[in-house]
Coordinates of C-alpha atoms in Angstrom, one line a residue:
M1 CA -47.0 6.4 61.1
V2 CA -48.0 8.7 64.0
R3 CA -49.6 5.8 65.8
F4 CA -46.5 3.7 65.3
I5 CA -44.3 6.4 66.8
L6 CA -46.6 6.8 69.8
R7 CA -46.6 3.0 70.4
R8 CA -42.8 3.0 70.2
S9 CA -42.5 5.9 72.5
V10 CA -44.6 4.3 75.2
G11 CA -42.4 1.2 74.9
V12 CA -39.3 3.3 75.2
I13 CA -40.5 4.8 78.4
G14 CA -41.2 1.4 79.9
V15 CA -37.7 0.1 78.9
L16 CA -36.0 3.2 80.3
F17 CA -37.8 2.7 83.6
A18 CA -36.7 -1.0 83.7
I19 CA -33.1 0.0 82.9
S20 CA -33.0 2.5 85.7
V21 CA -34.3 0.0 88.3
L22 CA -31.9 -2.7 87.1
T23 CA -28.9 -0.4 87.1
F24 CA -29.8 0.7 90.6
L25 CA -30.1 -2.8 91.8
I26 CA -26.8 -3.9 90.2
F27 CA -24.8 -1.0 91.7
Q28 CA -26.5 -0.4 95.0
A29 CA -28.7 -3.2 96.2
I30 CA -27.4 -6.6 95.0
P31 CA -23.7 -6.5 95.8
N32 CA -22.7 -7.5 99.3
G33 CA -21.3 -4.9 101.6
D34 CA -21.9 -1.2 102.3
P35 CA -22.9 0.8 99.2
A36 CA -21.8 4.0 100.9
L37 CA -18.3 2.5 101.2
R38 CA -18.2 1.6 97.5
L39 CA -19.3 5.1 96.4
A40 CA -16.9 6.9 98.8
G41 CA -13.9 5.0 97.6
R42 CA -11.1 3.0 99.1
L43 CA -9.4 5.9 100.8
A44 CA -12.5 7.4 102.4
T45 CA -12.6 8.1 106.1
P46 CA -15.4 6.8 108.4
Q47 CA -16.9 10.3 108.5
Q48 CA -16.9 10.6 104.7
V49 CA -18.6 7.2 104.4
A50 CA -21.2 8.3 106.9
D51 CA -21.8 11.5 104.9
V52 CA -22.3 9.5 101.7
R53 CA -24.7 7.2 103.4
A54 CA -26.8 10.2 104.6
Q55 CA -26.6 12.0 101.2
W56 CA -27.7 8.9 99.2
G57 CA -30.3 7.7 101.7
F58 CA -28.8 4.3 102.3
D59 CA -30.2 4.4 105.8
R60 CA -33.8 4.6 104.3
P61 CA -36.0 2.1 102.6
L62 CA -35.0 0.7 99.2
Y63 CA -37.5 2.6 97.1
D64 CA -36.4 5.8 98.8
Q65 CA -32.8 5.0 97.9
Y66 CA -33.9 4.4 94.2
F67 CA -35.6 7.8 93.9
T68 CA -32.6 9.5 95.6
T69 CA -30.2 7.8 93.2
M70 CA -32.2 8.7 90.1
G71 CA -32.6 12.3 91.4
K72 CA -28.9 12.7 91.8
I73 CA -28.1 11.2 88.4
F74 CA -30.6 13.3 86.4
S75 CA -30.0 16.5 88.3
G76 CA -26.2 16.2 87.7
S77 CA -25.2 16.3 91.3
V78 CA -23.3 13.0 91.4
V79 CA -19.7 13.6 92.6
S80 CA -16.7 11.4 92.2
Y81 CA -15.4 11.2 95.8
T82 CA -12.1 9.7 94.6
Q83 CA -11.3 12.4 92.0
Q84 CA -13.3 15.2 93.7
V85 CA -15.1 16.3 90.5
N86 CA -18.7 16.5 89.4
V87 CA -19.3 13.5 87.1
L88 CA -21.8 15.1 84.8
Q89 CA -19.5 18.1 84.2
E90 CA -16.6 15.7 83.4
I91 CA -18.9 13.9 80.9
K92 CA -19.9 17.2 79.3
R93 CA -16.3 18.2 79.0
D94 CA -15.3 14.9 77.4
L95 CA -18.4 14.4 75.3
P96 CA -17.4 16.6 72.3
A97 CA -14.3 14.4 71.6
T98 CA -16.4 11.2 71.8
L99 CA -19.2 12.7 69.6
S100 CA -16.7 13.9 67.1
L101 CA -15.0 10.5 66.9
A102 CA -18.3 8.6 66.8
I103 CA -20.1 10.8 64.2
G104 CA -17.1 11.1 61.8
A105 CA -16.3 7.4 62.1
G106 CA -20.0 6.5 61.7
I107 CA -20.3 8.4 58.5
I108 CA -17.2 6.7 57.1
W109 CA -18.0 3.2 58.1
L110 CA -21.6 3.5 57.0
G111 CA -20.8 5.1 53.6
L112 CA -17.9 2.8 52.7
G113 CA -19.6 -0.2 54.1
I114 CA -22.6 0.4 51.8
L115 CA -20.4 1.2 48.9
F116 CA -18.2 -1.9 49.2
G117 CA -21.3 -4.1 50.0
V118 CA -23.1 -2.9 46.8
L119 CA -19.9 -3.4 44.7
S120 CA -19.3 -6.8 46.1
A121 CA -22.9 -7.9 45.6
L122 CA -23.0 -6.7 42.0
S123 CA -19.7 -8.4 41.2
A124 CA -20.4 -11.6 43.1
G125 CA -17.9 -14.3 42.1
H126 CA -15.6 -12.0 40.2
L127 CA -12.2 -10.6 41.0
L128 CA -13.6 -7.4 42.6
D129 CA -15.8 -9.3 44.9
R130 CA -12.9 -11.5 46.0
G131 CA -10.6 -8.6 46.6
L132 CA -13.2 -6.8 48.7
T133 CA -13.8 -10.0 50.6
V134 CA -10.1 -10.2 51.5
L135 CA -10.0 -6.6 52.5
S136 CA -13.1 -7.1 54.7
L137 CA -11.5 -10.1 56.5
V138 CA -8.3 -8.1 57.0
G139 CA -10.2 -5.2 58.5
V140 CA -12.3 -7.4 60.8
S141 CA -9.2 -9.2 62.0
T142 CA -7.0 -6.2 62.7
P143 CA -7.1 -5.0 66.3
V144 CA -7.9 -1.3 66.7
F145 CA -4.9 -0.7 69.0
F146 CA -2.5 -2.3 66.6
L147 CA -3.9 -0.4 63.6
G148 CA -3.9 2.9 65.6
A149 CA -0.3 2.3 66.7
M150 CA 0.9 1.7 63.2
M151 CA -0.9 4.8 61.9
L152 CA 0.6 6.9 64.6
Y153 CA 4.1 5.6 63.9
Y154 CA 4.1 5.8 60.1
L155 CA 1.6 8.6 59.4
G156 CA 2.3 10.7 62.4
Y157 CA 5.9 10.1 63.6
K158 CA 7.9 8.8 60.7
W159 CA 6.3 10.7 57.8
S160 CA 4.7 13.6 59.7
I161 CA 1.5 13.6 57.7
F162 CA -0.9 13.8 60.6
P163 CA -0.6 15.1 64.2
L164 CA 0.6 12.6 66.9
G165 CA -2.7 12.2 68.6
G166 CA -4.6 14.6 70.9
Y167 CA -7.8 16.5 70.4
V168 CA -8.5 20.1 69.3
P169 CA -12.1 21.4 69.7
L170 CA -13.9 22.2 66.6
T171 CA -14.7 25.7 67.8
Q172 CA -11.1 26.4 68.5
N173 CA -9.6 25.4 65.1
P174 CA -11.7 23.5 62.6
W175 CA -8.8 22.4 60.4
Q176 CA -6.8 21.1 63.4
W177 CA -9.9 19.3 64.6
F178 CA -10.2 17.6 61.3
T179 CA -6.6 16.6 61.0
H180 CA -6.4 15.3 64.5
L181 CA -9.4 13.1 64.0
L182 CA -8.6 11.6 60.6
M183 CA -6.5 8.7 61.9
P184 CA -8.9 7.9 64.8
W185 CA -11.8 7.9 62.4
F186 CA -10.3 5.4 60.0
A187 CA -8.8 3.3 62.8
L188 CA -12.3 2.9 64.4
S189 CA -14.1 2.5 61.1
V190 CA -12.0 -0.4 59.6
L191 CA -13.7 -3.1 61.6
F192 CA -17.2 -1.9 61.0
I193 CA -16.6 -1.4 57.2
G194 CA -15.7 -5.0 56.9
V195 CA -18.7 -6.2 58.9
Y196 CA -21.3 -3.9 57.2
S197 CA -20.0 -4.7 53.6
R198 CA -20.4 -8.5 54.3
V199 CA -23.8 -8.1 55.8
L200 CA -25.1 -5.9 53.0
R201 CA -23.6 -8.2 50.3
S202 CA -25.3 -11.3 51.7
T203 CA -28.6 -9.5 52.2
M204 CA -28.5 -8.1 48.7
L205 CA -27.7 -11.4 47.1
E206 CA -30.6 -13.0 49.0
T207 CA -33.0 -10.2 48.0
M208 CA -32.0 -10.5 44.3
N209 CA -33.6 -14.0 44.3
E210 CA -36.9 -12.8 45.6
D211 CA -40.0 -13.2 43.3
Y212 CA -40.7 -9.4 43.1
V213 CA -37.2 -8.7 41.9
R214 CA -37.4 -11.3 39.1
A215 CA -40.8 -10.0 38.2
A216 CA -39.5 -6.5 37.9
R217 CA -36.6 -7.6 35.7
A218 CA -39.0 -9.6 33.6
K219 CA -41.0 -6.5 32.9
G220 CA -37.9 -4.9 31.4
I221 CA -36.8 -2.7 34.2
S222 CA -33.1 -2.1 34.1
R223 CA -30.9 -4.0 36.6
S224 CA -29.4 -0.8 38.1
R225 CA -32.9 0.7 38.7
V226 CA -34.2 -2.5 40.4
T227 CA -31.0 -2.7 42.5
L228 CA -31.2 0.9 43.7
R229 CA -35.0 1.2 44.2
H230 CA -35.9 -2.2 45.5
V231 CA -33.0 -4.5 46.4
L232 CA -30.8 -1.9 48.1
R233 CA -33.7 -0.3 50.0
N234 CA -34.8 -3.6 51.5
S235 CA -31.3 -4.8 52.2
L236 CA -30.4 -1.7 54.2
I237 CA -32.7 -2.6 57.1
P238 CA -30.2 -4.9 58.9
V239 CA -27.4 -2.5 58.2
I240 CA -29.4 0.4 59.8
A241 CA -30.1 -1.9 62.8
L242 CA -26.4 -2.6 63.2
F243 CA -25.5 1.1 62.8
G244 CA -27.9 2.2 65.5
L245 CA -26.5 -0.2 68.0
D246 CA -22.9 0.3 67.1
F247 CA -23.2 4.1 67.1
A248 CA -24.8 4.1 70.6
A249 CA -22.1 1.6 71.8
V250 CA -19.3 3.9 70.5
I251 CA -20.7 6.9 72.2
G252 CA -21.2 5.0 75.5
G253 CA -17.6 3.9 75.7
G254 CA -17.1 1.4 72.8
A255 CA -14.2 3.5 71.5
I256 CA -12.2 3.2 74.7
L257 CA -9.2 1.7 72.8
T258 CA -9.3 4.3 70.0
E259 CA -9.5 7.2 72.5
S260 CA -6.7 5.8 74.6
V261 CA -4.4 5.1 71.6
F262 CA -4.8 8.6 70.2
G263 CA -5.2 10.4 73.5
L264 CA -8.6 12.0 72.7
H265 CA -9.7 12.1 76.4
G266 CA -13.3 11.3 75.6
V267 CA -16.1 9.6 77.7
G268 CA -14.7 6.1 77.0
Q269 CA -11.3 7.0 78.3
Y270 CA -12.9 8.7 81.4
A271 CA -14.9 5.4 82.0
A272 CA -11.7 3.4 81.7
D273 CA -9.8 5.6 84.1
S274 CA -12.7 5.4 86.6
I275 CA -12.7 1.6 86.4
F276 CA -9.0 1.5 87.0
R277 CA -9.4 3.7 90.1
L278 CA -12.5 1.6 91.3
D279 CA -14.4 4.9 91.2
V280 CA -18.1 3.8 91.3
P281 CA -20.0 7.1 90.8
P282 CA -18.7 7.8 87.3
I283 CA -19.2 4.2 86.2
L284 CA -22.8 4.3 87.6
V285 CA -23.7 7.5 85.7
I286 CA -22.0 6.5 82.4
T287 CA -23.7 3.0 82.5
M288 CA -27.1 4.6 83.0
L289 CA -26.6 7.2 80.3
T290 CA -25.2 4.7 77.9
A291 CA -28.1 2.3 78.3
F292 CA -30.5 5.2 77.8
A293 CA -28.7 6.2 74.6
V294 CA -28.9 2.7 73.2
V295 CA -32.6 2.5 73.8
V296 CA -33.4 6.0 72.4
I297 CA -31.2 5.4 69.3
G298 CA -32.8 2.0 68.9
A299 CA -36.3 3.6 68.9
F300 CA -35.1 6.1 66.2
V301 CA -33.8 3.1 64.2
D302 CA -37.2 1.5 64.4
I303 CA -38.8 4.6 63.0
V304 CA -36.3 4.6 60.1
Y305 CA -37.3 0.9 59.6
A306 CA -40.9 1.9 59.2
L307 CA -39.9 4.5 56.6
L308 CA -37.9 1.8 54.6
D309 CA -40.5 -1.0 55.0
P310 CA -44.1 0.1 55.7
R311 CA -45.0 -3.5 56.7
I312 CA -43.2 -2.9 60.1
R313 CA -45.8 -0.3 61.1
L314 CA -48.5 -3.0 61.2

């Protein structure tokens, strides 16, 4: 297991380096025009553009520009010249809202997705399975912004059950933090619950027909024990893969619509605002950190794979 983790770690380092080079080329080297002008913004004066060019080393060789760009990103010194703020400080300020949304929604969609998938697989062809299938299709087909707007109107405005959006830090008021995030959690989770339950159902039904499952049942082992100890464990592998990618995507801005509808002011909403302003520095930093998060979480998922299925370590 230790050897597997070491091999995976070396691979992660190589992928992270490739991502940093590719991101640099996409933002700085490949597009036509002056990269200093893109970073400085549309309203920058010629002197400001010249200052940006000198600070980022755009008058030096390409490899020097790469190391300067990476140094600025990882030292936290990238500044949004349009908004006049430090990008990393803005991300740190908005990250608690995004993490709160992603972690809470992730727990909900993973738990309910597994529960509904198991129930649907065990009752395949029966009324419960058909009902869960309809609910899954409705959840997958419902846009987040529509569901969020309906929840805000009925649960927040009309019936006054939950607050009308906004975010309260956990350290400030835990109960208000919880109540403000309940609707965003469920609005973001509905789509994933439908997808995960369908994936788990199909995987479990396929696994139930494997020879080792039939052999275990033939030896007299109860159906529930075979399902929980063998079928479910092997069927969770694709679900965990999806969860790792989806969770990283949500943290990196995949919850833009949810954050915007409920006014959470997280990293996703910050990225959307920067795109609207054509503010390149925040987009550059968020893209880099998001890609890194996806790779690191993917490596963690691979380790979980190995724990679930020892054959993967080979």
